[in-house]
Amino acid sequence: MKPFELLSDDDLATCVHCGLCLDACPTFRVTGLETESPRGRIYLMTQWKRGTMALEEEQVRHIDLCLGCRTCEAVCPSGVPYGRIIEAGRAEVERLRRPAAKRTLSRVALRQLLAHPARLRAAGAVTRAAQALKLTSVVRSGRQLPPLRPQFRRPAGNVATAIGPRKYRVAFLVGCVMPILYPESHQAAVKLLQLAGCEVWFPPGERCCGALFAHNGDLESAERLRDANTSTYLAGTFDALVVDSAGCGAHLKDFYPELKGRVRDITEWLAEIGLPGPKNDVQLRVTYQDACHLAHAQRIKKQPRDLIRSLPGVEFVEMRHPDICCGAAGLYSTLEPTMSNRILQEKLTDLAATRADVVVTANPGCQMQLSAGLRASKSKMRVEHITELLASAY
Ligand code: SF4
Ligand code: SF4
């Protein structure tokens, strides 16, 4: 394969350099630098592709510092497919760069852990035990991690029956880290689906969807996982494949052509099929953080807000810039902690101004980042996955 063949000339040429995306870009907002903007990064990748600029470490840093949040894509009037461009750019950097580079290490770590559900479950169990025993070195190294609870378990026979008459049969993506980090979000999601008349099927043998691999430039592993998962899903029958992690949902919609049109974010699906009337009053002031991969990659902003507003007793308050990234972005907060933290600080200021009791989001990475930030700033505000807030009304 020729250098930079993965980057498409047509994709790069859609950028007309208007700069309308600049103010929406979190890294440009905190640095004010063209090189940390979507336009600057597209220019850089175009020069690489043309062979007029060398692939130097200094330039690669601008690609590393992109969150992949795709806010630029959502606001671009020219329809630049930025998500596709940055994934291809990162894959090229990964392919052509020194083997000892930092991202190569994270790639090996990802391959050895995320792609193996049993190893991941074991790592989760060890971390949980360390948290329970307050083993400080382990707890400190995973400072961002929430207190781990017993992991999410699939029901016997891999099926949860509908509550009341069955109207739909849905497949549910259990995924890799969510059953370990946020089992309560999954439990709430399944309960909501059952209440809405869905029989929920948990495809046996399903593995990580591959989103974190693709975002990290490891398209080869992402393709392998996609092929294995596609066969698993297509072995069953379902009306929709429901996902409660925005990053995974966006990846499935973009990267799994054989599932085209059948993947739904949980908020999208519940808004489509309807929930029964809520039973409990939820006396809370609530704000909502748009997960980038829900708002920008999947263009879903209205449904989660409508669902939250439908709960009796909820006082909904919008924060300033709810659709600007919180700095989590998959592995970004670990790989680029300085920039991630600068972006998080802006978010914490906006959150504090809402005086909300709870900030709700729809992605585990955002949950973890916001919780860590709120904890560090000694805020009393809680973070909940949207499924938990909705389920608390039943
Ligand atoms: S990415 Fe879109 S909005 Fe940004 S400079 Fe290019 S054409 Fe303009
Ligand atoms: S994906 Fe996000 S961080 Fe990267 S250039 Fe676009 S707006 Fe900026």
Short mmCIF file of C-alpha atoms and ligand atoms in Angstrom, two decimals:
data_model
loop_
_atom_site.label_atom_id
_atom_site.label_comp_id
_atom_site.label_asym_id
_atom_site.label_seq_id
_atom_site.Cartn_x
_atom_site.Cartn_y
_atom_site.Cartn_z
CA MET A 1 0.00 0.00 0.00
CA LYS A 2 1.33 3.49 -0.91
CA PRO A 3 1.88 6.05 1.88
CA PHE A 4 -1.34 7.90 2.77
CA GLU A 5 -3.46 5.79 0.45
CA LEU A 6 -6.13 5.46 3.17
CA LEU A 7 -6.70 9.24 3.10
CA SER A 8 -9.16 10.04 0.34
CA ASP A 9 -8.44 13.02 -1.96
CA ASP A 10 -12.19 13.51 -2.39
CA ASP A 11 -12.79 13.66 1.36
CA LEU A 12 -9.95 16.12 1.91
CA ALA A 13 -11.08 18.30 -1.01
CA THR A 14 -14.52 18.92 0.56
CA CYS A 15 -12.91 21.41 2.98
CA VAL A 16 -13.22 24.93 1.54
CA HIS A 17 -11.21 26.48 4.42
CA CYS A 18 -14.08 28.73 5.52
CA GLY A 19 -13.19 28.39 9.21
CA LEU A 20 -16.80 28.08 10.38
CA CYS A 21 -15.83 25.03 12.42
CA LEU A 22 -13.11 26.75 14.43
CA ASP A 23 -15.16 28.07 17.35
CA ALA A 24 -16.84 24.70 17.80
CA CYS A 25 -13.53 22.86 18.13
CA PRO A 26 -12.55 22.28 21.78
CA THR A 27 -8.80 22.21 21.12
CA PHE A 28 -8.96 25.44 19.12
CA ARG A 29 -11.12 27.04 21.83
CA VAL A 30 -8.52 26.42 24.53
CA THR A 31 -5.37 27.07 22.45
CA GLY A 32 -6.49 29.57 19.80
CA LEU A 33 -4.05 27.86 17.41
CA GLU A 34 -4.88 27.13 13.77
CA THR A 35 -2.77 23.97 13.99
CA GLU A 36 -5.15 22.69 16.72
CA SER A 37 -8.25 23.35 14.60
CA PRO A 38 -10.12 21.11 12.15
CA ARG A 39 -9.09 23.32 9.23
CA GLY A 40 -5.44 23.17 10.28
CA ARG A 41 -5.52 19.39 10.70
CA ILE A 42 -7.20 18.86 7.32
CA TYR A 43 -4.57 21.13 5.72
CA LEU A 44 -1.81 19.10 7.37
CA MET A 45 -3.21 15.75 6.20
CA THR A 46 -3.67 17.19 2.69
CA GLN A 47 0.01 18.17 2.61
CA TRP A 48 1.01 14.68 3.79
CA LYS A 49 -1.12 13.15 1.08
CA ARG A 50 0.42 15.39 -1.60
CA GLY A 51 3.91 14.68 -0.31
CA THR A 52 4.63 18.38 0.31
CA MET A 53 5.14 17.95 4.05
CA ALA A 54 7.05 15.25 5.90
CA LEU A 55 5.50 13.11 8.61
CA GLU A 56 7.39 14.68 11.51
CA GLU A 57 6.70 14.17 15.19
CA GLU A 58 5.84 17.86 15.63
CA GLN A 59 3.04 17.61 13.04
CA VAL A 60 1.81 14.26 14.31
CA ARG A 61 1.15 15.91 17.69
CA HIS A 62 -1.61 18.01 16.09
CA ILE A 63 -3.34 14.81 14.98
CA ASP A 64 -2.79 13.20 18.41
CA LEU A 65 -4.39 16.21 20.09
CA CYS A 66 -7.62 15.94 18.08
CA LEU A 67 -10.36 14.50 20.31
CA GLY A 68 -12.17 12.90 17.37
CA CYS A 69 -15.31 14.51 18.81
CA ARG A 70 -16.63 15.39 15.33
CA THR A 71 -18.17 18.67 16.45
CA CYS A 72 -16.50 20.18 13.39
CA GLU A 73 -18.29 17.68 11.16
CA ALA A 74 -21.68 18.61 12.62
CA VAL A 75 -21.21 22.36 12.01
CA CYS A 76 -19.38 22.19 8.66
CA PRO A 77 -21.55 23.66 5.85
CA SER A 78 -19.47 21.86 3.25
CA GLY A 79 -20.19 18.34 4.56
CA VAL A 80 -16.57 17.45 5.36
CA PRO A 81 -16.54 13.79 6.57
CA TYR A 82 -14.09 14.65 9.33
CA GLY A 83 -14.63 11.42 11.32
CA ARG A 84 -13.57 9.36 8.29
CA ILE A 85 -10.62 11.67 7.57
CA ILE A 86 -9.20 11.59 11.10
CA GLU A 87 -9.58 7.80 11.40
CA ALA A 88 -7.74 7.35 8.10
CA GLY A 89 -5.10 9.93 9.10
CA ARG A 90 -4.50 8.17 12.40
CA ALA A 91 -4.30 4.78 10.73
CA GLU A 92 -1.64 6.20 8.37
CA VAL A 93 0.32 7.73 11.24
CA GLU A 94 0.12 4.41 13.04
CA ARG A 95 1.31 2.52 9.94
CA LEU A 96 4.15 4.86 8.97
CA ARG A 97 5.41 6.01 12.35
CA ARG A 98 8.24 4.67 14.52
CA PRO A 99 7.24 1.36 16.11
CA ALA A 100 8.20 2.59 19.60
CA ALA A 101 5.70 5.45 19.48
CA LYS A 102 3.31 5.94 22.37
CA ARG A 103 0.27 4.98 20.34
CA THR A 104 1.85 1.68 19.37
CA LEU A 105 2.07 0.81 23.04
CA SER A 106 -1.57 1.67 23.65
CA ARG A 107 -2.44 -0.37 20.58
CA VAL A 108 -0.77 -3.46 22.04
CA ALA A 109 -2.52 -2.86 25.37
CA LEU A 110 -5.87 -2.55 23.61
CA ARG A 111 -5.31 -5.73 21.59
CA GLN A 112 -4.28 -7.71 24.66
CA LEU A 113 -7.18 -6.57 26.81
CA LEU A 114 -10.27 -5.13 25.10
CA ALA A 115 -10.44 -7.79 22.40
CA HIS A 116 -10.56 -10.54 25.06
CA PRO A 117 -13.74 -10.42 27.17
CA ALA A 118 -12.50 -13.00 29.73
CA ARG A 119 -9.26 -11.05 30.38
CA LEU A 120 -11.21 -7.83 30.70
CA ARG A 121 -13.65 -9.37 33.18
CA ALA A 122 -10.72 -10.71 35.21
CA ALA A 123 -9.05 -7.26 35.21
CA GLY A 124 -12.35 -5.74 36.37
CA ALA A 125 -12.65 -8.29 39.20
CA VAL A 126 -9.07 -7.62 40.36
CA THR A 127 -9.58 -3.85 40.31
CA ARG A 128 -12.84 -4.19 42.23
CA ALA A 129 -11.13 -6.30 44.89
CA ALA A 130 -8.30 -3.73 45.09
CA GLN A 131 -10.83 -0.93 45.52
CA ALA A 132 -12.62 -2.90 48.27
CA LEU A 133 -9.31 -3.51 50.07
CA LYS A 134 -8.27 0.12 49.48
CA LEU A 135 -4.97 -0.94 47.86
CA THR A 136 -3.86 2.61 47.26
CA SER A 137 -1.37 2.06 44.44
CA VAL A 138 -3.99 0.32 42.28
CA VAL A 139 -6.73 2.76 43.24
CA ARG A 140 -4.48 5.75 42.50
CA SER A 141 -3.41 4.41 39.10
CA GLY A 142 -7.07 4.10 38.15
CA ARG A 143 -8.13 7.40 39.72
CA GLN A 144 -10.72 8.05 37.04
CA LEU A 145 -12.43 4.71 37.57
CA PRO A 146 -15.80 4.68 39.36
CA PRO A 147 -16.20 2.40 42.40
CA LEU A 148 -16.72 -0.96 40.70
CA ARG A 149 -19.83 -2.99 41.49
CA PRO A 150 -20.58 -6.61 40.54
CA GLN A 151 -20.32 -6.88 36.77
CA PHE A 152 -23.34 -6.93 34.47
CA ARG A 153 -24.57 -10.47 33.92
CA ARG A 154 -26.58 -11.63 30.95
CA PRO A 155 -29.84 -13.40 31.87
CA ALA A 156 -30.14 -17.18 31.59
CA GLY A 157 -30.61 -18.20 27.97
CA ASN A 158 -29.39 -14.75 26.85
CA VAL A 159 -32.94 -13.42 26.71
CA ALA A 160 -34.86 -11.01 28.97
CA THR A 161 -38.59 -11.21 28.35
CA ALA A 162 -40.84 -8.21 27.71
CA ILE A 163 -42.95 -6.88 30.57
CA GLY A 164 -46.50 -7.22 29.24
CA PRO A 165 -47.21 -8.15 25.63
CA ARG A 166 -44.12 -8.53 23.44
CA LYS A 167 -44.09 -5.91 20.70
CA TYR A 168 -40.47 -6.08 19.57
CA ARG A 169 -37.40 -8.27 19.79
CA VAL A 170 -34.20 -6.28 20.12
CA ALA A 171 -30.53 -7.27 20.28
CA PHE A 172 -28.62 -5.46 23.02
CA LEU A 173 -24.94 -4.54 22.79
CA VAL A 174 -23.29 -5.50 26.09
CA GLY A 175 -19.86 -4.33 24.89
CA CYS A 176 -16.50 -4.49 26.61
CA VAL A 177 -16.04 -1.90 29.38
CA MET A 178 -19.62 -0.91 30.20
CA PRO A 179 -20.59 -4.21 31.88
CA ILE A 180 -17.58 -3.71 34.17
CA LEU A 181 -17.57 0.04 34.78
CA TYR A 182 -21.27 0.87 34.62
CA PRO A 183 -23.37 -2.30 35.08
CA GLU A 184 -26.21 -0.19 36.55
CA SER A 185 -26.58 1.73 33.25
CA HIS A 186 -27.04 -1.54 31.38
CA GLN A 187 -29.46 -2.87 34.01
CA ALA A 188 -31.53 0.30 33.70
CA ALA A 189 -31.44 0.11 29.89
CA VAL A 190 -32.70 -3.47 29.89
CA LYS A 191 -35.48 -2.61 32.36
CA LEU A 192 -36.63 0.29 30.13
CA LEU A 193 -36.61 -1.93 27.05
CA GLN A 194 -38.66 -4.59 28.85
CA LEU A 195 -41.13 -1.95 30.07
CA ALA A 196 -41.48 -0.69 26.49
CA GLY A 197 -42.53 -4.19 25.35
CA CYS A 198 -39.20 -5.46 24.03
CA GLU A 199 -37.84 -8.95 24.35
CA VAL A 200 -34.11 -8.33 24.78
CA TRP A 201 -31.63 -10.72 23.18
CA PHE A 202 -27.96 -10.72 24.21
CA PRO A 203 -26.02 -12.17 21.25
CA PRO A 204 -23.75 -14.89 22.68
CA GLY A 205 -20.08 -14.59 21.74
CA GLU A 206 -20.30 -10.86 21.05
CA ARG A 207 -16.99 -9.02 21.55
CA CYS A 208 -15.85 -5.40 21.79
CA CYS A 209 -17.36 -3.45 18.86
CA GLY A 210 -13.90 -2.11 17.92
CA ALA A 211 -14.64 1.61 18.33
CA LEU A 212 -11.63 2.30 20.55
CA PHE A 213 -9.38 0.44 18.10
CA ALA A 214 -10.62 2.47 15.13
CA HIS A 215 -10.30 5.77 17.02
CA ASN A 216 -6.75 4.80 17.94
CA GLY A 217 -5.75 4.11 14.32
CA ASP A 218 -5.84 0.29 14.54
CA LEU A 219 -8.24 -0.39 11.67
CA GLU A 220 -6.98 -3.94 11.23
CA SER A 221 -8.19 -5.01 14.70
CA ALA A 222 -11.40 -3.00 14.26
CA GLU A 223 -12.14 -4.91 11.04
CA ARG A 224 -11.45 -8.27 12.65
CA LEU A 225 -13.84 -7.51 15.52
CA ARG A 226 -16.47 -6.19 13.10
CA ASP A 227 -16.39 -9.36 11.00
CA ALA A 228 -16.71 -11.63 14.05
CA ASN A 229 -19.53 -9.55 15.57
CA THR A 230 -21.44 -9.20 12.32
CA SER A 231 -21.71 -13.01 11.99
CA THR A 232 -22.85 -13.21 15.63
CA TYR A 233 -25.60 -10.62 15.17
CA LEU A 234 -26.80 -11.91 11.85
CA ALA A 235 -27.25 -15.39 13.35
CA GLY A 236 -30.27 -14.02 15.26
CA THR A 237 -33.45 -12.13 14.44
CA PHE A 238 -34.17 -8.69 15.83
CA ASP A 239 -35.99 -5.46 15.02
CA ALA A 240 -33.14 -3.24 16.21
CA LEU A 241 -29.69 -3.55 17.73
CA VAL A 242 -29.93 -1.23 20.73
CA VAL A 243 -26.82 0.46 22.14
CA ASP A 244 -26.50 2.55 25.32
CA SER A 245 -22.95 3.77 24.68
CA ALA A 246 -22.79 6.64 22.18
CA GLY A 247 -19.25 5.84 21.03
CA CYS A 248 -20.13 2.23 20.25
CA GLY A 249 -23.41 3.20 18.55
CA ALA A 250 -21.67 5.69 16.26
CA HIS A 251 -19.04 3.12 15.35
CA LEU A 252 -21.62 0.42 14.60
CA LYS A 253 -23.58 2.82 12.39
CA ASP A 254 -20.48 3.92 10.45
CA PHE A 255 -18.39 0.78 10.36
CA TYR A 256 -20.82 -2.18 10.15
CA PRO A 257 -22.39 -1.96 6.67
CA GLU A 258 -24.31 -5.21 7.08
CA LEU A 259 -26.24 -3.80 10.04
CA LYS A 260 -27.16 -0.65 8.15
CA GLY A 261 -30.38 0.93 9.40
CA ARG A 262 -30.81 -1.51 12.30
CA VAL A 263 -28.58 0.08 14.96
CA ARG A 264 -30.33 2.44 17.39
CA ASP A 265 -29.13 4.43 20.35
CA ILE A 266 -31.33 3.60 23.35
CA THR A 267 -32.74 7.16 23.45
CA GLU A 268 -33.51 7.04 19.73
CA TRP A 269 -35.25 3.68 20.09
CA LEU A 270 -37.26 4.58 23.20
CA ALA A 271 -38.37 7.87 21.62
CA GLU A 272 -39.47 5.87 18.55
CA ILE A 273 -41.44 3.11 20.31
CA GLY A 274 -42.57 5.03 23.43
CA LEU A 275 -42.39 4.19 27.13
CA PRO A 276 -45.36 3.63 29.41
CA GLY A 277 -46.31 6.55 31.70
CA PRO A 278 -43.77 7.06 34.53
CA LYS A 279 -44.82 5.97 38.03
CA ASN A 280 -42.56 8.04 40.32
CA ASP A 281 -41.89 11.73 40.67
CA VAL A 282 -38.23 12.53 40.04
CA GLN A 283 -37.66 15.67 42.10
CA LEU A 284 -34.37 16.76 40.56
CA ARG A 285 -32.80 19.68 38.74
CA VAL A 286 -31.16 18.02 35.73
CA THR A 287 -28.76 19.15 33.04
CA TYR A 288 -27.65 17.16 30.00
CA GLN A 289 -24.17 16.79 28.50
CA ASP A 290 -24.34 15.78 24.83
CA ALA A 291 -21.99 12.86 24.22
CA CYS A 292 -20.07 13.85 21.06
CA HIS A 293 -20.69 10.52 19.41
CA LEU A 294 -24.42 10.90 20.00
CA ALA A 295 -24.87 14.59 19.14
CA HIS A 296 -22.33 15.00 16.35
CA ALA A 297 -21.70 11.54 14.94
CA GLN A 298 -25.32 10.29 15.21
CA ARG A 299 -27.02 13.72 15.23
CA ILE A 300 -29.22 12.74 18.19
CA LYS A 301 -29.91 15.72 20.44
CA LYS A 302 -33.68 16.05 20.71
CA GLN A 303 -34.65 12.54 21.82
CA PRO A 304 -32.65 12.45 25.08
CA ARG A 305 -33.89 15.91 26.04
CA ASP A 306 -37.51 14.99 25.28
CA LEU A 307 -37.19 11.83 27.37
CA ILE A 308 -35.70 13.73 30.34
CA ARG A 309 -38.32 16.48 30.11
CA SER A 310 -41.11 13.86 30.07
CA LEU A 311 -40.26 12.78 33.63
CA PRO A 312 -42.58 14.20 36.27
CA GLY A 313 -40.83 16.48 38.76
CA VAL A 314 -37.73 17.06 36.64
CA GLU A 315 -36.56 20.64 36.28
CA PHE A 316 -34.46 20.63 33.13
CA VAL A 317 -31.77 23.25 32.71
CA GLU A 318 -29.42 23.60 29.73
CA MET A 319 -25.80 24.40 30.41
CA ARG A 320 -23.73 26.74 28.23
CA HIS A 321 -22.29 24.74 25.29
CA PRO A 322 -23.80 21.34 26.22
CA ASP A 323 -22.59 19.92 22.90
CA ILE A 324 -18.90 20.77 23.36
CA CYS A 325 -16.73 17.79 24.32
CA CYS A 326 -15.86 17.23 28.00
CA GLY A 327 -12.35 16.03 27.10
CA ALA A 328 -13.01 12.30 27.65
CA ALA A 329 -12.89 11.07 24.03
CA GLY A 330 -12.17 7.37 24.52
CA LEU A 331 -8.54 6.94 25.53
CA TYR A 332 -7.78 10.65 25.08
CA SER A 333 -7.99 11.55 28.78
CA THR A 334 -5.33 8.91 29.47
CA LEU A 335 -3.12 9.64 26.45
CA GLU A 336 -3.39 13.44 26.52
CA PRO A 337 -4.18 14.31 30.15
CA THR A 338 -3.04 17.95 29.96
CA MET A 339 -5.28 18.99 27.07
CA SER A 340 -8.10 16.78 28.34
CA ASN A 341 -7.99 18.54 31.69
CA ARG A 342 -7.98 22.02 30.13
CA ILE A 343 -11.13 21.13 28.22
CA LEU A 344 -12.70 19.56 31.31
CA GLN A 345 -12.16 22.72 33.37
CA GLU A 346 -14.33 24.74 30.93
CA LYS A 347 -17.02 22.08 31.23
CA LEU A 348 -16.90 22.13 35.04
CA THR A 349 -17.43 25.91 35.02
CA ASP A 350 -20.46 25.51 32.75
CA LEU A 351 -21.83 22.69 34.92
CA ALA A 352 -21.45 24.64 38.14
CA ALA A 353 -23.43 27.54 36.66
CA THR A 354 -26.48 25.28 36.15
CA ARG A 355 -26.76 24.45 39.89
CA ALA A 356 -28.14 21.08 38.78
CA ASP A 357 -28.39 18.08 41.12
CA VAL A 358 -27.54 15.68 38.34
CA VAL A 359 -25.74 15.86 35.00
CA VAL A 360 -26.99 13.20 32.63
CA THR A 361 -25.12 11.81 29.65
CA ALA A 362 -25.23 8.77 27.37
CA ASN A 363 -21.68 7.51 27.14
CA PRO A 364 -19.42 5.77 29.70
CA GLY A 365 -16.35 7.87 28.81
CA CYS A 366 -18.23 11.12 29.53
CA GLN A 367 -19.60 9.63 32.77
CA MET A 368 -16.10 8.79 33.94
CA GLN A 369 -14.56 12.13 32.93
CA LEU A 370 -17.33 14.25 34.44
CA SER A 371 -17.40 12.21 37.66
CA ALA A 372 -13.62 12.54 38.07
CA GLY A 373 -13.80 16.31 37.43
CA LEU A 374 -16.72 16.87 39.81
CA ARG A 375 -15.05 14.75 42.49
CA ALA A 376 -11.79 16.70 42.17
CA SER A 377 -13.64 20.02 42.40
CA LYS A 378 -15.58 18.76 45.45
CA SER A 379 -18.90 19.39 43.72
CA LYS A 380 -22.06 17.72 45.04
CA MET A 381 -23.41 17.24 41.51
CA ARG A 382 -23.88 13.58 40.50
CA VAL A 383 -23.40 12.04 37.08
CA GLU A 384 -25.92 9.54 35.77
CA HIS A 385 -26.38 7.67 32.56
CA ILE A 386 -29.66 8.69 30.96
CA THR A 387 -31.01 5.15 31.36
CA GLU A 388 -30.59 5.37 35.13
CA LEU A 389 -32.47 8.66 35.38
CA LEU A 390 -35.31 7.35 33.19
CA ALA A 391 -35.51 4.02 35.03
CA SER A 392 -35.74 5.83 38.39
CA ALA A 393 -39.23 7.00 37.33
CA TYR A 394 -40.50 3.37 37.22
S1 SF4 B 1 -14.01 21.66 7.85
FE1 SF4 B 1 -15.85 22.60 7.03
S2 SF4 B 1 -16.28 24.33 8.38
FE2 SF4 B 1 -14.13 23.71 8.75
S3 SF4 B 1 -12.91 24.98 7.39
FE3 SF4 B 1 -13.33 23.09 6.26
S4 SF4 B 1 -15.20 23.52 5.09
FE4 SF4 B 1 -15.05 25.12 6.66
S1 SF4 B 2 -12.87 16.25 15.96
FE1 SF4 B 2 -13.17 17.71 17.66
S2 SF4 B 2 -11.09 18.17 18.39
FE2 SF4 B 2 -10.86 17.18 16.39
S3 SF4 B 2 -10.76 18.87 14.94
FE3 SF4 B 2 -12.94 18.28 15.05
S4 SF4 B 2 -13.85 19.59 16.62
FE4 SF4 B 2 -11.61 19.71 16.86
#
